[in-house]
Amino acid sequence: MTYNPFEFIPQSDAAKAVPKAETLQDVLNWLDSDSCDLARSVRRTYTQAVKKLVRLLNGSADRIPACSMYFHREFPNRNYESSWGKTFSAAKRWKRNVSAAINGATGLIAEHRARRSRQDSWSSLQHALEEIYTSGLKPTLISNQKQLISVQSCADTARKQNLETSEIDPELALHLYNSAPTAGAKESVAKAFELLDKVRSSKDPRVQGLLPVQPICFEKPARANAVEIPERLLHELNTWVELASRGRWSITDNRYTNGISTQPFMSAVKKVLTTAELAGAVSLPELDTIAAVFDRNVLVSVVRKLRDLDRGREDGAITPRTARGYIENLVPFLERNGEDASTVKSILDTDTWLKAGARCKGEMVPHVRSFCESVVRDMNARLRFLSLHIQFREKANFHLRAAQKATGRETEHHLQKARRYGTCAAFAALETDAVPARVSNILALTYRGKSPWLFLGTGKSDNGRMSIPGAFVKNRKGIHAAIQAASPFRGLETMRWFETKIRPLFRNHKDNDHFFPAVTEATKPLSYATFKSWWSDCAANCGFPGMNPHMFRHGQASILVAQNPGNWSLVSARLGDSEAVCRTAYAWIDHDKLVLAGQQELSKELPRVA
């Protein structure tokens, strides 16, 4: 995502040196003063937004800091509530108004405008790059407007340091990257340097005199806690993981059967290896074998380091729930490789931090539970959730129509948007009208070739079906579901629409048998990382910020439990999980209903309020 300097402006040292608004009361005073040059209607809008913030924080305006960082930290998009705005779009408008009011009152917008208005080497470079882009003669050089915005953001960061373009060298480039205020701003600086080197290689005379003296060749610095595992240890780890996950030898089949996924073991041991290095318990480059990491003293250091990182909320920290999962995976991993796992078992039995992880294992994390509560208790949210594929489809159709009217890059932009929304629509339709399967299973669906997993029917009234072999499912139980053509959700209709209208927008759609083809690779399915980034944006724009694809399972299960209390076999069949697993995850819904029933039972003899 490209950094927008108007969306979030942290305070600079220059801003702090001048008396400016320090509290929200100062912001309100500024909006009401003659020194504010905003239109009266804008002042009124900003004043209402700031007063609403004071109410939501349940505090006094003269005690709440006028700080954008504080405001965005208290109201992250993923925690959206209807009290911020009736819709997510309304909440985003409110947040923009509050940010603009704070940044205006503290003088940060004025400072930013002053920097942007400078006539210097950065302004000349931006003008030249804009000419190259608008001419359209070199589309491979500057392909979209976001690249120019990245240079604009980089220029703002450089101007704060009073640096001209000619002064930028690899050392100063790293300094600028580190001084960028947010992760988005850092990403923009890195992209800007990449573009400048790319433009240099084109030898365009319009920019040659404006570029840094030498190529920047910028590489992002590694994270402070990043640890690299030597190749030889990774090779040994692969062998250990293969032994632990391959299953048992079948004398009749003449092969190993009932194997399990390698990923849990691989992730757990990698985390132990890197944490042991961070804790100073071992030096991975000097290690002869990974067996040394499972020594009692090393494991104790690993758990203590994980605990300290969590309590200090440092980079690389994981929750006690996640940590316990990793440590628990070490037991079968070591035992199946003929190693002693007694130390690991002792740590699991006695460490209080890991025991806290055991208590919340199987429970929902707070933001997921909040989402489930909203779709259970709010009928409007529930209906929007269950019809999400229709909302995605309507937005995709909007962009398809816009693409027909547009030209050039604008057409490409709308088609990319249509592909994103259309893909999310088809996924949501499958989750709603077939079964809420795991994302990896849905993305791997084939609908052509040998033994396809998805069949959409041939006629309008024909039903479809989805069949995923058990070997590809997490719990080894096959997934088989009919997709009803007459379903009120109209999911099959959306899937067929995706096949005819959206799927052809993928480059290799003719040669790829997957229902969701990869963007570039000819035979592979759409990657989870790509799909998740598309989903996050599309879901947020349809009123579900912070909702990840997996939450479809949680949302549907929560609705079923609320509407069918005690019928765990129904939920189990829908999710493909055991009844015990379903109870652990969703029992809170039944409990809430019982608490409410108890309240009603106690008050049944009291007179009702008219």
Coordinates of C-alpha atoms in Angstrom, one line a residue:
M1 CA 0.0 0.0 0.0
T2 CA 1.4 3.4 -1.0
Y3 CA 2.1 5.8 1.8
N4 CA -0.3 8.8 1.8
P5 CA 1.4 11.8 3.5
F6 CA -2.0 13.5 4.2
E7 CA -3.5 10.5 5.9
F8 CA -1.1 10.3 8.8
I9 CA 1.5 12.9 9.7
P10 CA 3.6 12.3 12.8
Q11 CA 5.0 15.3 14.7
S12 CA 8.4 16.5 13.5
D13 CA 11.0 18.2 15.7
A14 CA 10.3 21.5 13.9
A15 CA 6.6 21.2 14.8
K16 CA 7.4 20.6 18.5
A17 CA 9.6 23.7 18.6
V18 CA 6.7 26.0 17.9
P19 CA 3.7 26.4 20.3
K20 CA 0.9 24.3 18.7
A21 CA -2.2 22.5 19.8
E22 CA -1.4 19.9 22.4
T23 CA -4.9 18.7 23.4
L24 CA -8.2 18.2 21.6
Q25 CA -9.5 21.3 23.4
D26 CA -6.7 23.2 21.6
V27 CA -7.9 21.7 18.3
L28 CA -11.5 22.8 19.0
N29 CA -10.3 26.3 20.0
W30 CA -8.3 26.5 16.7
L31 CA -11.3 25.4 14.6
D32 CA -13.3 28.3 16.3
S33 CA -10.6 30.9 15.9
D34 CA -9.9 33.5 13.2
S35 CA -6.5 31.9 12.6
C36 CA -8.2 28.9 11.0
D37 CA -8.6 29.5 7.3
L38 CA -11.0 26.6 6.6
A39 CA -14.5 27.2 5.3
R40 CA -17.2 27.4 7.9
S41 CA -18.9 24.2 6.7
V42 CA -15.6 22.3 7.0
R43 CA -14.9 23.7 10.5
R44 CA -18.4 22.5 11.5
T45 CA -17.7 19.0 10.1
Y46 CA -14.3 18.8 11.8
T47 CA -15.6 20.1 15.1
Q48 CA -18.3 17.4 15.2
A49 CA -15.8 14.8 14.4
V50 CA -13.4 15.8 17.2
K51 CA -16.3 16.1 19.7
K52 CA -17.4 12.6 18.7
L53 CA -13.8 11.4 19.4
V54 CA -14.0 12.9 22.9
R55 CA -17.3 11.1 23.6
L56 CA -15.9 7.8 22.4
L57 CA -12.8 8.1 24.6
N58 CA -15.1 9.1 27.5
G59 CA -12.6 11.7 28.6
S60 CA -12.1 15.5 28.8
A61 CA -11.0 17.3 25.7
D62 CA -8.3 19.2 27.6
R63 CA -6.8 15.8 28.8
I64 CA -6.7 14.0 25.4
P65 CA -3.5 14.6 23.4
A66 CA -3.8 16.1 19.9
C67 CA -1.7 13.4 18.3
S68 CA -2.5 11.4 15.1
M69 CA -0.4 8.5 16.3
Y70 CA -2.4 8.2 19.5
F71 CA -5.7 8.5 17.6
H72 CA -4.9 5.8 15.0
R73 CA -3.6 3.5 17.7
E74 CA -6.8 3.8 19.7
F75 CA -9.0 3.3 16.6
P76 CA -7.4 0.8 14.2
N77 CA -9.6 -0.2 11.2
R78 CA -9.6 -3.9 12.2
N79 CA -11.5 -3.0 15.4
Y80 CA -14.3 -1.1 13.6
E81 CA -17.4 -0.6 15.6
S82 CA -20.7 0.9 14.5
S83 CA -20.3 3.7 17.1
W84 CA -17.6 5.1 14.8
G85 CA -20.0 5.3 11.9
K86 CA -23.0 3.4 10.6
T87 CA -20.9 1.9 7.9
F88 CA -17.2 1.3 7.6
S89 CA -17.0 4.0 4.9
A90 CA -18.6 6.5 7.3
A91 CA -16.1 5.5 10.0
K92 CA -13.2 6.1 7.6
R93 CA -14.6 9.5 6.7
W94 CA -14.8 10.3 10.4
K95 CA -11.2 9.2 11.0
R96 CA -10.0 11.3 8.1
N97 CA -11.8 14.4 9.5
V98 CA -10.3 13.9 12.9
S99 CA -6.8 13.4 11.4
A100 CA -7.2 16.6 9.3
A101 CA -8.4 18.6 12.3
I102 CA -5.5 17.4 14.5
N103 CA -2.9 17.9 11.7
G104 CA -4.2 21.3 10.9
A105 CA -4.3 22.5 14.5
T106 CA -0.8 21.3 15.2
G107 CA 0.6 23.0 12.0
L108 CA 1.7 19.8 10.4
I109 CA -0.4 20.2 7.3
A110 CA 1.0 23.7 6.8
E111 CA 4.5 22.4 7.2
H112 CA 3.8 19.6 4.7
R113 CA 2.4 22.1 2.2
A114 CA 5.4 24.3 2.6
R115 CA 7.7 21.4 1.9
R116 CA 5.7 20.3 -1.2
S117 CA 5.7 23.9 -2.6
R118 CA 9.5 24.1 -2.6
Q119 CA 11.2 24.6 -5.9
D120 CA 14.2 22.4 -5.7
S121 CA 15.8 19.3 -7.4
W122 CA 13.0 17.1 -6.0
S123 CA 10.3 19.2 -7.6
S124 CA 12.2 19.2 -10.9
L125 CA 12.6 15.5 -10.8
Q126 CA 8.9 14.9 -10.0
H127 CA 7.9 17.1 -12.9
A128 CA 10.2 15.2 -15.3
L129 CA 8.9 11.8 -14.1
E130 CA 5.3 13.1 -14.5
E131 CA 6.1 14.0 -18.1
I132 CA 7.5 10.6 -18.8
Y133 CA 4.4 8.9 -17.3
T134 CA 1.8 11.1 -19.0
S135 CA 3.5 10.8 -22.4
G136 CA 2.8 7.0 -22.4
L137 CA 5.9 6.4 -24.6
K138 CA 7.7 4.4 -21.9
P139 CA 5.0 2.3 -20.1
T140 CA 7.5 -0.2 -18.8
L141 CA 9.5 2.5 -17.1
I142 CA 6.7 4.1 -15.1
S143 CA 3.6 1.9 -15.2
N144 CA 1.3 3.5 -12.6
Q145 CA 0.6 6.6 -10.6
K146 CA 1.6 4.9 -7.3
Q147 CA 5.3 5.0 -8.4
L148 CA 5.1 8.8 -8.7
I149 CA 3.4 9.0 -5.3
S150 CA 6.3 7.0 -3.8
V151 CA 8.8 9.6 -5.1
Q152 CA 6.6 12.4 -3.7
S153 CA 6.7 10.7 -0.3
C154 CA 10.4 10.1 -0.5
A155 CA 10.9 13.8 -1.4
D156 CA 9.0 14.8 1.7
T157 CA 11.2 12.7 3.9
A158 CA 14.4 14.0 2.2
R159 CA 13.2 17.7 2.5
K160 CA 12.8 17.2 6.2
Q161 CA 16.6 16.4 6.2
N162 CA 17.3 19.3 3.7
L163 CA 18.7 16.8 1.2
E164 CA 18.8 17.3 -2.5
T165 CA 18.6 14.5 -5.1
S166 CA 22.2 14.8 -6.0
E167 CA 23.3 14.2 -2.4
I168 CA 21.6 10.8 -2.1
D169 CA 24.1 7.9 -1.9
P170 CA 23.7 4.3 -0.6
E171 CA 24.6 5.5 3.0
L172 CA 22.1 8.4 3.0
A173 CA 19.5 6.2 1.3
L174 CA 19.6 3.9 4.3
H175 CA 19.4 6.9 6.6
L176 CA 16.3 8.2 4.8
Y177 CA 14.7 4.8 4.9
N178 CA 15.2 4.5 8.7
S179 CA 14.0 8.1 9.3
A180 CA 10.7 7.5 7.4
P181 CA 8.0 7.6 10.1
T182 CA 5.9 4.6 9.3
A183 CA 6.1 1.2 7.6
G184 CA 4.2 2.6 4.7
A185 CA 6.5 5.6 4.4
K186 CA 9.5 3.2 4.5
E187 CA 8.1 1.1 1.7
S188 CA 7.5 4.3 -0.4
V189 CA 11.1 5.4 0.1
A190 CA 12.4 1.9 -1.0
K191 CA 10.1 1.9 -4.1
A192 CA 11.2 5.5 -5.0
F193 CA 14.9 4.4 -4.9
E194 CA 14.1 1.4 -7.1
L195 CA 12.3 3.7 -9.6
L196 CA 15.2 6.2 -9.7
D197 CA 17.7 3.4 -10.6
K198 CA 15.4 2.1 -13.2
V199 CA 15.0 5.6 -14.8
R200 CA 18.8 6.0 -14.7
S201 CA 19.2 2.9 -16.9
S202 CA 16.8 4.3 -19.5
K203 CA 19.2 7.3 -20.0
D204 CA 16.2 9.6 -20.6
P205 CA 17.7 13.1 -21.1
R206 CA 14.9 14.7 -19.1
V207 CA 16.1 13.2 -15.8
Q208 CA 19.7 12.5 -16.2
G209 CA 20.9 15.8 -14.6
L210 CA 18.4 15.4 -11.7
L211 CA 19.3 11.9 -10.5
P212 CA 21.8 11.1 -7.7
V213 CA 25.4 11.1 -8.8
Q214 CA 25.7 7.3 -8.5
P215 CA 23.2 4.4 -8.6
I216 CA 21.5 3.8 -5.2
C217 CA 21.2 0.0 -5.4
F218 CA 19.1 0.1 -2.2
E219 CA 18.4 -3.0 -0.3
K220 CA 16.0 -3.1 2.7
P221 CA 17.9 -3.8 6.0
A222 CA 17.2 -7.1 7.6
R223 CA 15.0 -7.0 10.7
A224 CA 16.8 -6.5 14.0
N225 CA 15.8 -10.0 15.2
A226 CA 16.2 -11.8 11.9
V227 CA 18.2 -15.0 12.2
E228 CA 19.3 -17.0 9.2
I229 CA 19.5 -20.8 9.6
P230 CA 22.6 -22.3 7.8
E231 CA 21.8 -24.4 4.7
R232 CA 23.4 -27.6 6.2
L233 CA 21.2 -27.3 9.3
L234 CA 18.1 -26.8 7.1
H235 CA 19.1 -30.0 5.1
E236 CA 19.3 -31.9 8.4
L237 CA 16.0 -30.5 9.6
N238 CA 14.3 -31.6 6.4
T239 CA 15.5 -35.2 7.1
W240 CA 14.2 -35.1 10.7
V241 CA 10.8 -33.6 9.6
E242 CA 10.5 -36.3 7.0
L243 CA 11.0 -39.1 9.5
A244 CA 8.5 -37.5 11.9
S245 CA 5.7 -37.0 9.4
R246 CA 5.9 -39.8 6.9
G247 CA 3.6 -42.2 8.9
R248 CA 4.0 -46.0 9.2
W249 CA 5.3 -48.5 6.7
S250 CA 2.7 -50.7 5.1
I251 CA 4.0 -54.2 4.3
T252 CA 1.0 -54.7 1.9
D253 CA 1.2 -51.3 0.1
N254 CA 5.0 -51.3 0.2
R255 CA 5.1 -47.7 1.2
Y256 CA 4.6 -45.3 4.2
T257 CA 0.9 -44.5 4.9
N258 CA -1.1 -42.2 7.2
G259 CA 1.5 -39.5 6.9
I260 CA 0.8 -36.0 8.3
S261 CA 1.7 -32.5 7.2
T262 CA 5.3 -31.4 7.6
Q263 CA 4.5 -27.8 8.2
P264 CA 3.7 -27.9 12.0
F265 CA 7.0 -29.7 12.7
M266 CA 9.0 -27.4 10.4
S267 CA 7.6 -24.2 11.8
A268 CA 8.1 -25.3 15.4
V269 CA 11.7 -26.4 15.1
K270 CA 12.6 -23.3 13.0
K271 CA 11.2 -21.1 15.8
V272 CA 13.2 -23.0 18.4
L273 CA 16.4 -22.7 16.3
T274 CA 16.1 -19.0 15.7
T275 CA 15.0 -18.2 19.3
A276 CA 18.0 -20.2 20.7
E277 CA 20.3 -18.0 18.6
L278 CA 18.6 -14.8 19.8
A279 CA 18.8 -16.0 23.4
G280 CA 22.5 -16.6 23.1
A281 CA 22.1 -20.3 24.0
V282 CA 23.7 -21.5 20.7
S283 CA 25.5 -20.1 17.7
L284 CA 23.8 -21.6 14.6
P285 CA 26.8 -21.2 12.3
E286 CA 29.0 -23.1 14.7
L287 CA 26.4 -25.8 15.4
D288 CA 27.2 -29.4 14.2
T289 CA 23.7 -30.8 14.5
I290 CA 20.2 -29.5 15.4
A291 CA 20.1 -32.2 18.1
A292 CA 22.2 -29.8 20.3
V293 CA 19.2 -27.4 20.4
F294 CA 17.1 -29.9 22.3
D295 CA 19.5 -29.9 25.2
R296 CA 17.8 -29.1 28.5
N297 CA 19.5 -25.8 29.1
V298 CA 19.0 -24.6 25.6
L299 CA 15.2 -25.4 25.7
V300 CA 14.9 -23.5 29.0
S301 CA 16.6 -20.5 27.4
V302 CA 14.3 -20.7 24.4
V303 CA 11.1 -20.6 26.5
R304 CA 12.4 -17.8 28.7
K305 CA 13.4 -15.8 25.6
L306 CA 9.9 -16.3 24.1
R307 CA 8.3 -15.3 27.3
D308 CA 10.4 -12.1 27.6
L309 CA 9.7 -11.1 24.0
D310 CA 6.0 -11.5 24.6
R311 CA 6.0 -9.5 27.8
G312 CA 8.1 -6.8 26.2
R313 CA 6.0 -6.8 23.0
E314 CA 9.2 -6.9 21.0
D315 CA 9.7 -7.9 17.4
G316 CA 9.4 -11.6 16.9
A317 CA 7.1 -12.0 19.9
I318 CA 4.4 -14.7 19.8
T319 CA 1.5 -15.4 22.2
P320 CA 1.7 -18.1 24.9
R321 CA -1.0 -19.9 22.9
T322 CA 1.2 -20.0 19.8
A323 CA 4.3 -20.8 21.8
R324 CA 2.6 -23.8 23.5
G325 CA 1.6 -25.1 20.1
Y326 CA 5.2 -25.0 18.9
I327 CA 6.5 -26.7 22.1
E328 CA 3.8 -29.4 22.0
N329 CA 4.8 -30.2 18.4
L330 CA 8.4 -31.0 19.7
V331 CA 7.2 -34.0 21.6
P332 CA 6.2 -36.2 18.7
F333 CA 8.9 -34.7 16.6
L334 CA 11.6 -35.8 19.0
E335 CA 10.1 -39.2 19.9
R336 CA 9.6 -40.2 16.2
N337 CA 13.3 -39.4 15.7
G338 CA 14.4 -41.5 18.6
E339 CA 15.2 -38.5 20.9
D340 CA 14.3 -37.9 24.5
A341 CA 11.3 -35.6 24.9
S342 CA 11.1 -35.7 28.7
T343 CA 12.5 -32.1 29.1
V344 CA 9.9 -30.8 26.7
K345 CA 7.1 -32.6 28.6
S346 CA 8.4 -31.2 31.9
I347 CA 8.4 -27.6 30.6
L348 CA 4.8 -28.0 29.3
D349 CA 3.7 -29.3 32.6
T350 CA 5.3 -26.7 34.8
D351 CA 5.9 -23.4 32.9
T352 CA 3.2 -20.9 34.0
W353 CA 3.4 -18.8 30.8
L354 CA 2.9 -21.8 28.6
K355 CA 0.0 -23.0 30.8
A356 CA -1.7 -19.7 30.1
G357 CA -1.5 -20.6 26.5
A358 CA -3.1 -24.0 27.2
R359 CA -6.0 -22.3 28.9
C360 CA -6.8 -20.2 25.9
K361 CA -6.1 -23.0 23.4
G362 CA -9.1 -23.6 21.2
E363 CA -10.6 -20.3 22.3
M364 CA -11.1 -17.5 19.8
V365 CA -8.8 -14.5 19.7
P366 CA -10.6 -11.3 20.8
H367 CA -11.0 -9.7 17.3
V368 CA -12.5 -13.0 15.8
R369 CA -14.9 -13.4 18.7
S370 CA -16.0 -9.7 18.3
F371 CA -16.7 -10.4 14.6
C372 CA -18.7 -13.6 15.5
E373 CA -20.7 -11.7 18.1
S374 CA -21.6 -9.0 15.6
V375 CA -23.0 -11.5 13.0
V376 CA -24.8 -13.4 15.7
R377 CA -26.5 -10.4 17.4
D378 CA -26.8 -7.9 14.6
M379 CA -29.3 -9.0 11.9
N380 CA -28.1 -6.4 9.5
A381 CA -24.4 -7.5 9.9
R382 CA -25.5 -11.2 9.6
L383 CA -27.4 -10.6 6.3
R384 CA -24.5 -8.6 4.9
F385 CA -22.1 -11.4 5.9
L386 CA -24.2 -14.1 4.3
S387 CA -24.7 -12.1 1.1
L388 CA -21.1 -10.9 0.9
H389 CA -20.5 -12.6 -2.5
I390 CA -23.3 -10.5 -4.0
Q391 CA -21.7 -7.3 -2.7
F392 CA -18.3 -8.3 -4.2
R393 CA -20.0 -9.3 -7.5
E394 CA -21.8 -5.9 -7.7
K395 CA -18.5 -4.1 -7.2
A396 CA -16.8 -6.3 -9.8
N397 CA -19.5 -5.5 -12.3
F398 CA -19.2 -1.8 -11.6
H399 CA -15.5 -2.0 -12.6
L400 CA -16.2 -4.1 -15.6
R401 CA -18.6 -1.4 -16.9
A402 CA -16.1 1.3 -16.0
A403 CA -13.4 -0.5 -18.0
Q404 CA -15.6 -0.5 -21.1
K405 CA -15.9 3.3 -20.9
A406 CA -12.3 4.0 -20.0
T407 CA -9.1 4.0 -22.1
G408 CA -5.4 3.1 -21.6
R409 CA -4.2 2.7 -18.0
E410 CA -7.6 3.5 -16.5
T411 CA -9.0 0.5 -18.3
E412 CA -6.3 -1.8 -16.9
H413 CA -6.9 -0.4 -13.4
H414 CA -10.6 -1.2 -13.5
L415 CA -10.0 -4.7 -14.9
Q416 CA -7.6 -5.4 -12.0
K417 CA -10.2 -4.2 -9.5
A418 CA -12.8 -6.4 -11.2
R419 CA -10.5 -9.4 -11.0
R420 CA -10.0 -8.9 -7.3
Y421 CA -13.6 -8.4 -6.4
G422 CA -14.7 -11.2 -8.7
T423 CA -12.3 -13.6 -7.2
C424 CA -13.4 -12.7 -3.7
A425 CA -17.1 -13.1 -4.8
A426 CA -16.5 -16.6 -6.1
F427 CA -14.6 -17.6 -2.9
A428 CA -17.4 -16.2 -0.7
A429 CA -20.1 -18.0 -2.8
L430 CA -18.3 -21.3 -2.4
E431 CA -17.9 -20.8 1.3
T432 CA -21.6 -20.0 1.6
D433 CA -23.3 -22.3 -0.8
A434 CA -20.9 -25.3 -0.6
V435 CA -19.1 -25.6 2.7
P436 CA -16.8 -23.2 4.6
A437 CA -13.7 -25.1 3.8
R438 CA -10.2 -23.9 4.6
V439 CA -8.7 -21.4 2.3
S440 CA -5.9 -23.7 1.0
N441 CA -8.5 -26.2 -0.1
I442 CA -10.7 -23.7 -1.9
L443 CA -7.7 -22.1 -3.8
A444 CA -6.6 -25.6 -4.8
L445 CA -9.9 -26.5 -6.4
T446 CA -9.7 -27.9 -10.0
Y447 CA -12.7 -27.8 -12.3
R448 CA -11.1 -29.2 -15.4
G449 CA -8.7 -32.0 -16.2
K450 CA -8.5 -35.4 -14.6
S451 CA -10.9 -35.9 -11.6
P452 CA -11.8 -32.3 -11.0
W453 CA -12.9 -31.3 -7.5
L454 CA -15.5 -28.7 -8.6
F455 CA -18.5 -29.2 -11.0
L456 CA -20.7 -26.3 -11.8
G457 CA -23.4 -28.1 -13.8
T458 CA -24.2 -27.7 -17.5
G459 CA -27.7 -26.2 -17.4
K460 CA -29.1 -23.3 -15.5
S461 CA -31.2 -25.5 -13.2
D462 CA -28.4 -28.2 -12.8
N463 CA -26.9 -28.4 -9.3
G464 CA -23.1 -28.2 -8.8
R465 CA -20.9 -30.2 -6.4
M466 CA -17.6 -30.0 -4.7
S467 CA -15.5 -33.0 -3.7
I468 CA -12.1 -32.7 -2.1
P469 CA -10.2 -35.9 -1.4
G470 CA -9.3 -36.6 2.2
A471 CA -5.6 -36.7 1.5
F472 CA -5.7 -32.9 0.9
V473 CA -7.7 -32.0 3.9
K474 CA -6.2 -31.1 7.3
N475 CA -8.2 -33.7 9.3
R476 CA -8.0 -36.3 6.5
K477 CA -11.7 -36.3 6.0
G478 CA -12.9 -35.8 2.5
I479 CA -15.2 -32.8 1.8
H480 CA -18.3 -33.5 -0.3
A481 CA -21.0 -31.0 -0.8
A482 CA -23.8 -30.3 -3.2
I483 CA -24.2 -26.7 -4.6
Q484 CA -27.9 -26.1 -5.1
A485 CA -29.0 -24.1 -8.1
A486 CA -32.2 -23.0 -6.3
S487 CA -30.3 -21.8 -3.2
P488 CA -31.6 -18.4 -2.0
F489 CA -28.0 -17.3 -1.6
R490 CA -27.5 -17.6 -5.4
G491 CA -24.0 -18.8 -4.9
L492 CA -23.9 -21.1 -7.9
E493 CA -25.0 -18.2 -10.1
T494 CA -22.0 -16.2 -8.8
M495 CA -19.6 -19.1 -9.5
R496 CA -20.8 -19.4 -13.1
W497 CA -20.5 -15.6 -13.5
F498 CA -16.9 -15.8 -12.3
E499 CA -16.1 -18.5 -14.8
T500 CA -17.4 -16.5 -17.8
K501 CA -16.7 -12.9 -16.8
I502 CA -13.8 -12.8 -14.3
R503 CA -11.7 -15.9 -14.8
P504 CA -10.7 -14.9 -18.4
L505 CA -9.0 -11.8 -16.9
F506 CA -6.3 -14.1 -15.6
R507 CA -3.4 -14.4 -18.1
N508 CA -3.2 -18.3 -18.2
H509 CA -6.9 -19.1 -17.7
K510 CA -7.1 -21.3 -20.8
D511 CA -4.2 -23.6 -19.8
N512 CA -4.8 -23.6 -16.0
D513 CA -7.1 -26.3 -14.6
H514 CA -7.6 -24.5 -11.2
F515 CA -10.8 -22.6 -10.7
F516 CA -8.7 -19.8 -9.2
P517 CA -5.6 -19.7 -11.5
A518 CA -2.3 -18.0 -10.4
V519 CA -1.7 -14.5 -11.7
T520 CA 1.5 -15.3 -13.5
E521 CA 2.4 -19.0 -13.2
A522 CA 0.8 -21.1 -15.9
T523 CA -0.3 -24.2 -14.0
K524 CA -0.4 -23.2 -10.3
P525 CA -3.4 -22.1 -8.2
L526 CA -3.7 -18.5 -6.9
S527 CA -1.3 -18.1 -4.0
Y528 CA -2.7 -17.5 -0.5
A529 CA -0.6 -14.4 0.0
T530 CA -2.1 -12.8 -3.2
F531 CA -5.6 -13.8 -2.4
K532 CA -5.4 -12.6 1.2
S533 CA -4.2 -9.2 0.2
W534 CA -7.1 -8.9 -2.3
W535 CA -9.6 -10.2 0.3
S536 CA -8.4 -7.7 3.0
D537 CA -9.0 -4.7 0.8
C538 CA -12.3 -6.0 -0.7
A539 CA -13.8 -7.1 2.7
A540 CA -12.9 -3.7 4.3
N541 CA -14.5 -1.8 1.5
C542 CA -17.7 -3.9 2.0
G543 CA -17.9 -3.1 5.7
F544 CA -15.8 -6.0 7.2
P545 CA -12.4 -4.6 8.1
G546 CA -10.1 -7.0 9.7
M547 CA -12.0 -10.0 8.4
N548 CA -9.7 -12.7 7.0
P549 CA -10.9 -15.5 4.7
H550 CA -10.8 -18.1 7.4
M551 CA -13.3 -16.1 9.5
F552 CA -16.1 -17.4 7.1
R553 CA -15.9 -20.7 9.0
H554 CA -16.1 -18.9 12.3
G555 CA -19.0 -16.7 11.2
Q556 CA -21.1 -19.4 9.8
A557 CA -20.5 -21.8 12.7
S558 CA -21.5 -19.0 15.2
I559 CA -24.7 -18.4 13.4
L560 CA -25.6 -22.1 13.3
V561 CA -24.8 -22.5 17.0
A562 CA -27.0 -19.5 17.9
Q563 CA -29.9 -20.7 15.7
N564 CA -29.6 -24.4 16.8
P565 CA -28.4 -24.4 20.4
G566 CA -27.0 -27.8 21.5
N567 CA -27.1 -29.3 18.0
W568 CA -23.3 -29.8 17.7
S569 CA -23.7 -32.5 15.1
L570 CA -25.0 -29.9 12.7
V571 CA -22.1 -27.6 13.2
S572 CA -19.6 -30.5 13.1
A573 CA -21.0 -31.7 9.7
R574 CA -20.9 -28.2 8.3
L575 CA -17.3 -27.5 9.3
G576 CA -15.9 -31.0 9.0
D577 CA -14.5 -30.8 12.5
S578 CA -15.3 -33.1 15.5
E579 CA -18.1 -32.1 17.9
A580 CA -15.5 -31.6 20.7
V581 CA -13.5 -29.1 18.6
C582 CA -16.7 -27.2 17.8
R583 CA -17.7 -27.1 21.4
T584 CA -14.4 -25.7 22.5
A585 CA -14.5 -22.9 19.9
Y586 CA -18.2 -21.9 20.0
A587 CA -19.5 -22.9 23.5
W588 CA -19.5 -19.3 24.5
I589 CA -22.5 -18.7 22.3
D590 CA -24.6 -21.3 24.2
H591 CA -23.2 -19.9 27.5
D592 CA -24.3 -16.3 26.6
K593 CA -27.8 -17.6 25.7
L594 CA -28.0 -19.4 29.1
V595 CA -27.0 -16.3 31.0
L596 CA -29.7 -14.3 29.2
A597 CA -32.2 -17.0 29.9
G598 CA -31.3 -16.9 33.6
Q599 CA -31.8 -13.1 33.6
Q600 CA -35.2 -13.5 32.0
E601 CA -36.2 -16.3 34.4
L602 CA -35.3 -14.1 37.4
S603 CA -37.3 -11.2 36.1
K604 CA -40.3 -13.0 34.8
E605 CA -42.6 -12.0 37.7
L606 CA -41.6 -8.4 37.7
P607 CA -43.9 -5.9 35.9
R608 CA -42.9 -5.1 32.3
V609 CA -41.9 -1.6 31.3
A610 CA -44.4 -0.2 28.8

